[in-house]
Short mmCIF file of C-alpha atoms in Angstrom, two decimals:
data_model
loop_
_atom_site.label_atom_id
_atom_site.label_comp_id
_atom_site.label_asym_id
_atom_site.label_seq_id
_atom_site.Cartn_x
_atom_site.Cartn_y
_atom_site.Cartn_z
CA MET A 8 -6.66 -28.58 -4.05
CA ARG A 9 -2.98 -29.48 -4.19
CA THR A 10 -0.96 -30.18 -1.06
CA ALA A 11 2.06 -27.98 -1.84
CA PRO A 12 2.29 -24.19 -2.45
CA THR A 13 3.36 -24.59 -6.05
CA ILE A 14 1.16 -21.97 -7.70
CA LEU A 15 3.07 -18.70 -8.03
CA HIS A 16 1.57 -15.28 -8.63
CA LEU A 17 3.89 -12.49 -9.75
CA ASP A 18 2.86 -8.84 -9.70
CA MET A 19 5.36 -6.16 -10.67
CA ASP A 20 5.45 -3.23 -8.23
CA ALA A 21 3.88 0.01 -9.56
CA PHE A 22 4.97 -1.19 -12.98
CA TYR A 23 4.71 1.84 -15.28
CA ALA A 24 5.83 4.32 -12.62
CA SER A 25 8.71 2.08 -11.49
CA ALA A 26 9.91 1.74 -15.09
CA GLU A 27 9.90 5.53 -15.43
CA GLN A 28 11.80 5.98 -12.19
CA ALA A 29 14.39 3.41 -13.29
CA ALA A 30 14.78 5.19 -16.63
CA LYS A 31 15.08 8.68 -15.13
CA PRO A 32 17.58 9.17 -12.26
CA SER A 33 16.05 12.57 -11.43
CA LEU A 34 12.73 10.87 -10.52
CA ARG A 35 14.02 8.12 -8.26
CA GLY A 36 12.47 8.32 -4.81
CA LYS A 37 10.00 10.97 -5.98
CA ALA A 38 6.26 11.00 -6.68
CA VAL A 39 5.57 9.89 -10.27
CA VAL A 40 2.16 9.61 -11.92
CA VAL A 41 1.72 7.96 -15.34
CA GLY A 42 -1.45 8.38 -17.40
CA GLY A 43 -3.37 10.59 -19.78
CA LEU A 44 -2.46 14.23 -19.18
CA GLY A 45 -5.39 15.80 -21.02
CA PRO A 46 -8.50 17.26 -19.37
CA ARG A 47 -10.14 13.81 -19.45
CA GLY A 48 -7.04 11.81 -18.58
CA VAL A 49 -6.92 9.22 -15.80
CA VAL A 50 -4.10 7.73 -13.74
CA ALA A 51 -2.68 4.47 -15.11
CA THR A 52 -0.13 3.95 -12.32
CA ALA A 53 1.21 5.97 -9.42
CA SER A 54 4.53 5.38 -7.68
CA TYR A 55 4.49 4.46 -4.00
CA GLU A 56 5.70 7.98 -3.21
CA ALA A 57 2.64 9.41 -5.00
CA ARG A 58 0.29 6.99 -3.25
CA LYS A 59 1.17 8.59 0.07
CA PHE A 60 -0.79 11.62 -1.16
CA GLY A 61 -3.83 9.48 -2.00
CA VAL A 62 -3.19 9.10 -5.74
CA HIS A 63 -4.24 5.73 -7.16
CA SER A 64 -4.98 3.97 -10.46
CA ALA A 65 -8.14 4.98 -12.38
CA MET A 66 -8.33 8.32 -10.55
CA PRO A 67 -9.09 11.36 -12.77
CA MET A 68 -5.81 13.12 -13.53
CA GLY A 69 -7.20 16.47 -12.38
CA GLN A 70 -7.88 15.05 -8.93
CA ALA A 71 -4.39 13.53 -8.81
CA ARG A 72 -2.84 16.92 -9.60
CA ARG A 73 -4.76 18.50 -6.75
CA LEU A 74 -3.59 15.80 -4.31
CA ALA A 75 0.03 15.76 -5.47
CA PRO A 76 0.77 19.04 -7.29
CA HIS A 77 4.54 18.55 -7.16
CA ALA A 78 4.60 15.04 -8.63
CA ALA A 79 6.04 14.30 -12.07
CA TYR A 80 3.22 13.64 -14.56
CA LEU A 81 4.20 11.52 -17.56
CA VAL A 82 2.55 10.06 -20.66
CA PRO A 83 2.86 6.23 -20.83
CA ARG A 84 5.57 4.62 -22.99
CA PHE A 85 3.83 1.36 -23.87
CA ARG A 86 6.56 0.16 -26.21
CA LEU A 87 9.02 0.10 -23.33
CA TYR A 88 6.53 -1.54 -20.95
CA ARG A 89 5.79 -4.29 -23.47
CA GLU A 90 9.49 -5.01 -23.91
CA ILE A 91 9.99 -5.31 -20.15
CA SER A 92 6.90 -7.52 -19.96
CA GLU A 93 8.35 -9.84 -22.59
CA GLN A 94 11.55 -10.15 -20.56
CA VAL A 95 9.58 -11.00 -17.41
CA MET A 96 7.29 -13.46 -19.19
CA GLY A 97 10.38 -15.12 -20.66
CA LEU A 98 11.70 -15.74 -17.15
CA LEU A 99 8.34 -17.20 -16.12
CA GLY A 100 8.22 -19.40 -19.21
CA ALA A 101 11.58 -20.87 -18.24
CA LEU A 102 10.00 -22.12 -14.98
CA SER A 103 6.93 -23.83 -16.41
CA PRO A 104 4.95 -24.42 -19.60
CA LEU A 105 1.86 -23.25 -17.73
CA VAL A 106 2.07 -19.46 -17.47
CA GLU A 107 -1.20 -17.51 -17.37
CA PRO A 108 -0.63 -13.79 -18.08
CA LEU A 109 -3.25 -11.49 -16.61
CA SER A 110 -1.71 -8.27 -17.89
CA LEU A 111 1.68 -6.89 -18.91
CA ASP A 112 2.90 -7.02 -15.31
CA GLU A 113 1.02 -9.89 -13.69
CA ALA A 114 0.83 -13.67 -14.19
CA PHE A 115 0.19 -17.04 -12.56
CA VAL A 116 2.73 -19.88 -12.91
CA ASP A 117 2.18 -23.58 -12.17
CA LEU A 118 5.60 -24.56 -10.78
CA GLU A 119 4.57 -28.18 -10.40
CA ALA A 120 3.82 -28.52 -14.12
CA GLY A 121 7.36 -27.38 -14.91
CA GLU A 122 8.88 -29.58 -12.16
CA ALA A 123 10.44 -26.41 -10.79
CA ALA A 124 9.03 -26.97 -7.28
CA TRP A 125 7.34 -29.77 -5.40
CA ASP A 126 7.16 -28.56 -1.78
CA ALA A 127 7.25 -25.36 0.29
CA ALA A 128 11.04 -25.12 0.47
CA SER A 129 11.63 -25.58 -3.26
CA ALA A 130 8.76 -23.18 -4.13
CA GLU A 131 10.18 -20.47 -1.89
CA ALA A 132 13.64 -20.93 -3.39
CA VAL A 133 12.18 -20.56 -6.90
CA GLY A 134 10.27 -17.43 -5.88
CA GLN A 135 13.33 -15.75 -4.39
CA ARG A 136 15.43 -16.64 -7.41
CA LEU A 137 12.76 -15.29 -9.75
CA ARG A 138 12.67 -11.95 -7.95
CA ALA A 139 16.46 -11.69 -8.19
CA ASP A 140 16.42 -12.60 -11.89
CA ILE A 141 13.75 -9.98 -12.64
CA ARG A 142 15.80 -7.33 -10.86
CA ARG A 143 18.94 -8.39 -12.74
CA VAL A 144 17.30 -8.46 -16.18
CA THR A 145 14.93 -5.48 -15.93
CA GLY A 146 16.17 -3.42 -12.99
CA LEU A 147 12.65 -3.53 -11.48
CA ASN A 148 11.06 -5.24 -8.49
CA GLY A 149 8.24 -7.75 -8.42
CA SER A 150 6.27 -9.25 -5.54
CA VAL A 151 5.54 -12.97 -5.33
CA GLY A 152 2.79 -14.99 -3.69
CA LEU A 153 3.02 -18.78 -3.35
CA ALA A 154 0.10 -21.00 -2.37
CA ALA A 155 -1.86 -24.12 -3.29
CA SER A 156 -4.48 -22.11 -5.23
CA LYS A 157 -4.66 -19.11 -7.53
CA MET A 158 -6.81 -17.07 -5.16
CA LEU A 159 -4.41 -17.48 -2.26
CA ALA A 160 -1.31 -16.94 -4.39
CA LYS A 161 -2.75 -13.61 -5.54
CA ILE A 162 -3.61 -12.65 -1.95
CA GLY A 163 -0.05 -13.57 -1.03
CA SER A 164 1.49 -11.28 -3.65
CA GLU A 165 -0.70 -8.41 -2.46
CA GLU A 166 0.49 -8.98 1.10
CA ALA A 167 4.09 -9.13 -0.14
CA LYS A 168 4.06 -5.67 -1.74
CA PRO A 169 6.30 -3.91 -2.29
CA ASP A 170 9.26 -6.08 -3.27
CA GLY A 171 8.55 -9.12 -1.12
CA LEU A 172 7.51 -12.77 -1.06
CA VAL A 173 4.72 -14.41 0.94
CA LEU A 174 4.26 -18.19 1.07
CA ILE A 175 0.96 -19.55 2.37
CA ARG A 176 1.39 -23.13 3.56
CA PRO A 177 -1.41 -25.60 2.82
CA GLY A 178 -3.48 -26.19 5.93
CA THR A 179 -3.00 -22.65 7.24
CA GLU A 180 -5.37 -20.92 4.79
CA ARG A 181 -8.46 -20.80 6.99
CA ALA A 182 -6.49 -19.47 9.97
CA LEU A 183 -4.88 -16.83 7.76
CA LEU A 184 -8.08 -15.67 6.09
CA GLY A 185 -10.42 -15.90 9.10
CA PRO A 186 -9.64 -12.63 10.92
CA GLN A 187 -9.15 -10.65 7.69
CA SER A 188 -11.66 -8.11 6.42
CA VAL A 189 -14.12 -9.39 3.82
CA ARG A 190 -12.44 -6.98 1.39
CA ILE A 191 -9.44 -9.30 1.10
CA LEU A 192 -11.48 -11.72 -1.01
CA PRO A 193 -11.52 -11.19 -4.80
CA GLY A 194 -14.72 -9.58 -6.02
CA VAL A 195 -15.66 -8.03 -2.67
CA GLY A 196 -15.78 -4.30 -3.29
CA PRO A 197 -17.28 -1.47 -1.26
CA ALA A 198 -20.87 -2.29 -2.24
CA THR A 199 -20.67 -5.98 -1.28
CA ALA A 200 -18.72 -5.17 1.88
CA ASP A 201 -21.38 -2.66 2.91
CA HIS A 202 -24.14 -5.18 2.20
CA LEU A 203 -22.36 -7.75 4.37
CA ARG A 204 -21.69 -5.18 7.10
CA ARG A 205 -25.40 -4.42 7.37
CA ALA A 206 -25.91 -8.15 7.93
CA GLY A 207 -23.29 -8.13 10.69
CA ILE A 208 -20.59 -9.84 8.60
CA LEU A 209 -17.22 -8.09 8.76
CA THR A 210 -14.57 -10.82 8.50
CA VAL A 211 -13.89 -13.84 6.29
CA GLU A 212 -14.51 -16.10 9.27
CA GLU A 213 -17.98 -14.59 9.69
CA ILE A 214 -18.70 -15.24 6.00
CA ALA A 215 -17.88 -18.92 6.50
CA GLY A 216 -19.95 -19.00 9.69
CA ALA A 217 -22.99 -17.46 8.00
CA GLY A 218 -23.34 -20.46 5.71
CA GLU A 219 -24.00 -20.73 2.00
CA ASP A 220 -27.78 -20.40 2.23
CA GLU A 221 -27.56 -17.08 4.06
CA LEU A 222 -25.02 -15.70 1.59
CA VAL A 223 -27.20 -16.75 -1.35
CA ARG A 224 -30.13 -14.96 0.29
CA LEU A 225 -28.06 -11.81 0.75
CA LEU A 226 -26.13 -11.73 -2.53
CA GLY A 227 -27.83 -14.07 -4.98
CA LYS A 228 -27.01 -17.59 -6.07
CA ALA A 229 -23.85 -17.10 -8.12
CA HIS A 230 -22.18 -14.45 -6.01
CA GLY A 231 -23.22 -15.92 -2.67
CA SER A 232 -22.05 -19.45 -3.46
CA HIS A 233 -18.77 -18.23 -4.90
CA LEU A 234 -18.08 -16.04 -1.88
CA TYR A 235 -18.78 -18.93 0.49
CA GLU A 236 -16.28 -21.16 -1.38
CA MET A 237 -13.62 -18.46 -1.21
CA ALA A 238 -14.16 -17.96 2.53
CA LEU A 239 -13.44 -21.69 2.97
CA ALA A 240 -10.24 -21.22 0.89
CA ARG A 241 -11.58 -23.50 -1.85
CA ASP A 242 -10.27 -22.69 -5.31
CA GLU A 243 -9.75 -25.46 -7.84
CA ARG A 244 -9.08 -23.25 -10.85
CA PRO A 245 -6.06 -24.47 -12.86
CA VAL A 246 -3.36 -22.26 -14.32
CA VAL A 247 -4.28 -22.05 -18.02
CA ALA A 248 -1.82 -21.05 -20.73
CA GLU A 249 -3.97 -20.28 -23.78
CA ARG A 250 -2.10 -19.37 -26.93
CA ASP A 251 -4.99 -18.60 -29.24
CA SER A 252 -7.18 -15.94 -27.73
CA LYS A 253 -10.73 -15.60 -29.02
CA SER A 254 -11.00 -12.08 -27.63
CA VAL A 255 -8.96 -9.29 -26.08
CA SER A 256 -10.48 -7.26 -23.27
CA VAL A 257 -9.68 -4.96 -20.38
CA GLU A 258 -11.80 -4.17 -17.34
CA ASP A 259 -11.51 -2.13 -14.15
CA THR A 260 -13.27 -2.58 -10.81
CA TYR A 261 -13.64 0.69 -8.88
CA ASP A 262 -13.22 1.09 -5.14
CA VAL A 263 -16.10 3.57 -5.12
CA ASP A 264 -19.10 3.25 -7.44
CA ILE A 265 -19.07 5.82 -10.25
CA HIS A 266 -22.28 7.85 -10.50
CA ASP A 267 -21.12 10.70 -12.75
CA ARG A 268 -22.11 9.91 -16.34
CA VAL A 269 -19.26 12.03 -17.72
CA ARG A 270 -16.76 10.05 -15.64
CA VAL A 271 -18.26 6.78 -16.90
CA ARG A 272 -17.79 7.95 -20.50
CA MET A 273 -14.18 8.91 -19.72
CA GLU A 274 -13.49 5.48 -18.23
CA VAL A 275 -14.99 3.69 -21.24
CA ARG A 276 -12.85 5.80 -23.56
CA ARG A 277 -9.71 5.00 -21.54
CA LEU A 278 -10.48 1.28 -21.43
CA ALA A 279 -11.07 1.22 -25.18
CA GLY A 280 -7.60 2.71 -25.68
CA ARG A 281 -6.01 0.11 -23.41
CA CYS A 282 -7.88 -2.67 -25.19
CA VAL A 283 -6.49 -1.57 -28.54
CA GLU A 284 -2.98 -1.49 -27.07
CA ARG A 285 -3.39 -5.17 -26.13
CA LEU A 286 -4.93 -5.98 -29.50
CA ARG A 287 -1.98 -4.47 -31.34
CA ALA A 288 0.54 -6.15 -29.01
CA ALA A 289 -0.98 -9.48 -30.12
CA GLU A 290 -0.88 -8.31 -33.77
CA ARG A 291 -4.59 -8.99 -34.14
CA SER A 292 -7.67 -7.07 -35.19
CA GLY A 293 -11.33 -7.75 -34.47
CA ARG A 294 -14.76 -6.90 -35.76
CA THR A 295 -16.96 -7.04 -32.66
CA VAL A 296 -16.66 -4.45 -29.87
CA VAL A 297 -18.09 -5.52 -26.50
CA LEU A 298 -18.98 -3.29 -23.54
CA LYS A 299 -19.38 -4.77 -20.05
CA VAL A 300 -21.04 -2.84 -17.21
CA ARG A 301 -21.51 -4.14 -13.67
CA ARG A 302 -23.85 -1.88 -11.75
CA TYR A 303 -24.13 -1.06 -8.05
CA ASP A 304 -26.46 -4.01 -7.44
CA PHE A 305 -24.08 -6.51 -9.13
CA SER A 306 -26.28 -6.85 -12.19
CA THR A 307 -23.97 -7.22 -15.18
CA LEU A 308 -24.91 -5.99 -18.64
CA THR A 309 -23.07 -6.62 -21.90
CA ARG A 310 -23.63 -4.88 -25.19
CA SER A 311 -21.89 -5.60 -28.50
CA ASP A 312 -21.57 -4.01 -31.91
CA THR A 313 -20.26 -5.90 -34.96
CA LEU A 314 -18.38 -3.71 -37.43
CA ARG A 315 -18.16 -4.09 -41.19
CA GLY A 316 -14.63 -5.46 -40.96
CA PRO A 317 -11.81 -6.18 -38.49
CA THR A 318 -10.09 -3.15 -36.96
CA ASP A 319 -7.45 -2.18 -34.45
CA ASP A 320 -8.11 1.55 -34.85
CA PRO A 321 -8.46 3.13 -31.37
CA GLY A 322 -10.84 5.78 -32.72
CA VAL A 323 -13.18 3.17 -34.16
CA VAL A 324 -13.18 1.08 -30.97
CA ARG A 325 -13.74 4.14 -28.75
CA GLU A 326 -16.63 5.34 -30.90
CA ALA A 327 -18.28 1.91 -30.90
CA ALA A 328 -17.89 1.55 -27.12
CA ALA A 329 -19.35 5.03 -26.60
CA ARG A 330 -22.37 4.13 -28.74
CA LEU A 331 -22.92 0.97 -26.72
CA LEU A 332 -22.76 2.92 -23.46
CA GLU A 333 -25.65 5.11 -24.55
CA SER A 334 -27.97 2.07 -24.30
CA VAL A 335 -27.02 1.33 -20.67
CA ASP A 336 -28.60 2.96 -17.62
CA THR A 337 -25.86 3.83 -15.10
CA THR A 338 -27.97 6.05 -12.84
CA GLY A 339 -27.53 3.96 -9.70
CA GLY A 340 -23.76 3.75 -10.04
CA VAL A 341 -21.18 1.55 -11.75
CA ARG A 342 -18.67 -0.69 -9.97
CA LEU A 343 -17.02 -2.32 -13.01
CA LEU A 344 -16.48 -1.37 -16.64
CA GLY A 345 -14.90 -3.38 -19.41
CA VAL A 346 -14.22 -3.02 -23.13
CA GLY A 347 -13.31 -5.95 -25.36
CA VAL A 348 -12.84 -6.89 -28.99
CA SER A 349 -13.78 -10.33 -30.34
CA GLY A 350 -14.04 -11.97 -33.74
CA LEU A 351 -10.26 -11.70 -34.04
CA ALA A 352 -8.43 -11.84 -37.36
CA ASP A 353 -4.76 -12.50 -38.09
CA PHE A 354 -4.25 -9.27 -40.00
CA THR A 355 -4.11 -5.86 -38.38
CA GLN A 356 -5.52 -2.48 -39.24
CA GLU A 357 -2.19 -1.51 -40.79
CA ASP A 358 -2.96 -4.00 -43.59
CA LEU A 359 -6.24 -2.20 -44.24
CA PHE A 360 -4.52 1.18 -44.12
CA ALA A 361 -1.99 -0.07 -46.65
CA GLN A 362 -4.79 -1.12 -48.98
CA PHE A 363 -6.54 2.23 -48.61
CA ALA A 364 -3.26 4.13 -49.00
CA ALA A 365 -2.45 2.24 -52.20
CA ALA A 366 -5.90 3.02 -53.60
CA GLU A 367 -5.60 6.69 -52.65
CA GLU A 368 -2.10 6.90 -54.12
CA ALA A 369 -3.33 5.44 -57.39
CA ALA A 370 -6.22 7.90 -57.43
CA ALA A 371 -3.85 10.78 -56.71
CA GLU A 372 -1.53 9.75 -59.53
CA GLU A 373 -4.49 9.49 -61.86
CA ALA A 374 -5.68 12.97 -60.87
CA ALA A 375 -2.17 14.40 -61.22
CA ALA A 376 -1.93 13.04 -64.75
CA GLU A 377 -5.02 15.03 -65.69
CA GLU A 378 -3.98 18.16 -63.75
CA PRO A 379 -2.33 21.14 -65.51
CA GLU A 380 1.34 21.47 -64.60
CA GLY A 381 0.95 24.93 -63.07
CA GLU A 382 -1.73 23.79 -60.65
CA ALA A 383 0.40 20.84 -59.50
CA VAL A 384 3.35 23.13 -58.75
CA ALA A 385 1.10 25.48 -56.79
CA ALA A 386 -0.20 22.61 -54.69
CA GLU A 387 3.34 21.47 -53.90
CA THR A 388 4.27 25.01 -52.86
CA VAL A 389 1.34 25.26 -50.43
CA GLU A 390 2.13 21.85 -48.96
CA ALA A 391 5.77 22.78 -48.40
CA ALA A 392 4.72 25.98 -46.60
CA GLU A 393 2.79 23.99 -43.95
CA PRO A 394 5.22 21.71 -42.08
CA VAL A 395 3.72 19.18 -39.69
CA GLU A 396 4.01 20.40 -36.10
CA ARG A 397 6.00 18.06 -33.87
CA ARG A 398 4.48 16.99 -30.55
CA TRP A 399 6.65 16.52 -27.48
CA LEU A 400 4.98 14.27 -24.88
CA ALA A 401 6.04 14.54 -21.24
CA GLY A 402 8.28 11.64 -20.31
CA HIS A 403 8.99 10.47 -23.86
CA ASP A 404 12.49 9.93 -25.23
CA VAL A 405 14.42 12.38 -27.38
CA ARG A 406 17.95 12.80 -28.67
CA HIS A 407 19.82 16.04 -29.36
CA ALA A 408 22.66 16.19 -31.85
CA GLU A 409 24.94 17.89 -29.30
CA PHE A 410 23.65 16.82 -25.86
CA GLY A 411 22.67 13.21 -26.58
CA PRO A 412 19.73 11.23 -25.12
CA GLY A 413 17.17 12.74 -22.75
CA TRP A 414 13.47 12.95 -22.03
CA VAL A 415 10.79 15.61 -22.31
CA GLN A 416 9.96 17.37 -19.05
CA GLY A 417 7.31 19.56 -20.63
CA SER A 418 6.42 21.74 -23.59
CA GLY A 419 4.34 24.79 -24.42
CA LEU A 420 4.47 28.32 -25.86
CA GLY A 421 6.72 27.12 -28.64
CA ARG A 422 9.32 25.65 -26.28
CA VAL A 423 10.23 22.15 -25.11
CA THR A 424 12.20 21.45 -21.93
CA VAL A 425 14.45 18.38 -21.91
CA ARG A 426 16.40 16.69 -19.13
CA PHE A 427 19.48 14.96 -20.51
CA GLU A 428 20.13 11.77 -18.58
CA THR A 429 20.16 8.01 -19.08
CA PRO A 430 19.05 5.10 -16.85
CA TYR A 431 22.70 4.38 -16.04
CA ALA A 432 23.60 7.80 -14.60
CA ALA A 433 24.30 8.05 -10.88
CA VAL A 434 23.03 11.62 -10.61
CA PRO A 435 20.24 13.62 -12.29
CA GLY A 436 21.07 15.15 -15.66
CA ARG A 437 21.02 18.78 -16.75
CA VAL A 438 17.94 20.57 -18.08
CA ARG A 439 17.84 22.63 -21.26
CA THR A 440 15.06 24.36 -23.22
CA PHE A 441 14.75 24.46 -27.02
CA ARG A 442 12.36 25.69 -29.69
CA VAL A 443 9.79 23.02 -30.53
CA ASP A 444 11.09 23.03 -34.12
CA ASP A 445 14.78 22.79 -33.21
CA PRO A 446 16.27 20.74 -36.10
CA GLU A 447 18.86 19.11 -33.80
CA LEU A 448 16.19 17.64 -31.48
CA GLU A 449 14.35 14.47 -32.49
CA SER A 450 12.23 11.71 -30.99
CA ALA A 451 14.14 8.60 -29.97
CA ASP A 452 13.57 4.99 -28.95
CA PRO A 453 13.70 4.16 -25.23
CA LEU A 454 16.99 2.97 -23.77
CA PRO A 455 17.06 -0.37 -21.92
CA LEU A 456 16.81 0.01 -18.14
CA VAL A 457 19.81 -2.26 -17.56
CA GLU A 458 23.04 -1.28 -19.28
CA GLY A 459 24.02 -3.75 -21.97
CA ALA A 460 20.49 -5.09 -22.41
CA GLU A 461 18.77 -4.75 -25.75
CA VAL A 462 15.35 -3.18 -26.20
CA GLN A 463 13.43 -4.49 -29.21
CA VAL A 464 11.08 -1.59 -29.80
CA GLY A 465 7.84 -2.77 -31.35
CA SER A 466 8.72 -6.43 -30.80
CA SER A 467 5.91 -8.81 -31.65
CA SER A 468 6.77 -11.64 -29.28
CA ALA A 469 4.37 -10.56 -26.55
CA PRO A 470 1.96 -13.25 -25.34
CA ALA A 471 -1.03 -13.55 -27.65
CA THR A 472 -3.39 -14.05 -24.72
CA LEU A 473 -4.08 -10.88 -22.77
CA PRO A 474 -7.21 -11.53 -20.73
CA ASN A 475 -9.35 -9.23 -18.65
CA VAL A 476 -7.39 -7.27 -16.09
CA THR A 477 -8.09 -4.84 -13.32
CA SER A 478 -5.93 -1.78 -12.87
CA GLY A 479 -3.79 -2.11 -9.82
CA ASP A 480 -0.15 -2.60 -9.14
#
C-alpha cells in the first residue's frame, strides 16, 4: 500500500434529490423523494430531510409515502443528472488520468498518477478545492474521502457526509477501524454481521483478532479471507480507468434480506431499467442479459440469456431479466440483486428502430398505392380524431407561452398543476393549474442549476465505463 493518502473517493450528497432541490426553490430544505411513482415504484434517492422519516434508497415507494406523506415525490430526470455527472467527471479528469467512475455520482481518483498530490497536505488541499469547484460548477455538494487505499477512501467519504472531507493518514488505519462496528467494512451486511455476532465478533478489531482460519470456518474461504484482509486495512486494488467496457451492469445490496417474491420481481424490473439508462448513456447496445442473485447464505447465482441481436430496449431487457429470475430459488431471502448487459455493440437500438421504421414506411407506401382513395381519406380522418394524450410527469420541466418555465407538481382528472420558478429564483414561484391539453403548455428541457452554465441535453460524452453500483448516496 502507498505511504500517502493520495487516493480520493468522491460521492455526491443525495445526488438526484439534491439536484431537484437546487432546481426548485420551493423544495429547498424540504423532504424530497425521487423514484418511480407507480404502484410498483421504488425510491431512487431521498433528501436528507426525507431520511429523517426513515425513507431510504431501494425502499418501495408506497412505504415511503406512509413514512413521509408530506414529502415531494418526483419522477427522475436522468438527462439532467447525466449532464451534471459529466461536469463532475470533467473536474475529476483534470486532476488525474486515472479516474474510476462507479456511478453517475461516485468515483475514485488516483491523485498521485496525475501528480496532483504527493502527501497529506497536498491531498487535503486538492480535496477542498475539488469540493469548491463542484459547488461552483454544479451548485451541488459532494463529500470526499482521502486515504492510501480505495476501501479506506470510500469509508472516509461516508464518514464525511454530508458536505465534508475526511483524510485518513497512513499508519492510523488500524486504530481508526478497530473500535468500529463490523458493518463499516464493505460487503458486511445484516446477514454477515449477525453471523459474526453469534460468534462473539462485533468490531473490526475482533475480526482481526479472530484470525483468518476462524473467519474462513465461519464464512467460507473467499469471504472469510477477504474480510480478514479488510480488517487489517489491507487493500492493494489500483484505481482503474477503463475506456472500453465489455459489459454494463447495476446491482443493489439490501440492508434487510428480501423474502417477498413480488418485491424481488419489482427490484429486478427497476434494476433492468437503470441498466438500460447506463447502456444508452454509453451509446451501446448488447445481446446478452445477465441476472445476478446473492442469497441469504452468500451463495451467488448468475443466469444469462442471449438475444437474437443487440438491444437497448428497456422492455426487452426487463422481460429477459424476469425470465431469468423464474429459474432462481429466492425462498430463503435475497441480499443482492444485479442486472447487466454484455456482448456490447457500437450501434444502439435506435439504429434498429430506424431500420424497422424504414421497412414499415415502405410497406405502408406500397399498401397506400394499392388502396382506393376513399379508404385512405377515411383512415386519415380517424387518425386525426384521436390525438395522442400528453403525459405530465411530476417534477419534469415545462414551459408556458405566457408564464415561462416551470415544473409539474402533479396531474390528474384532466388537469395539470405547474409551479413556475427557475433554479435562480430567491423565493418559491407561483402555482397555476391548466387543462392537460392546454396548447400553450409544452414539455421543456431542464435549465442548468447554475445561471450562465449550459446544459447539453442528451450529450453523449458520459464515461463509457459504468460498472456495478450499489444504490446509496
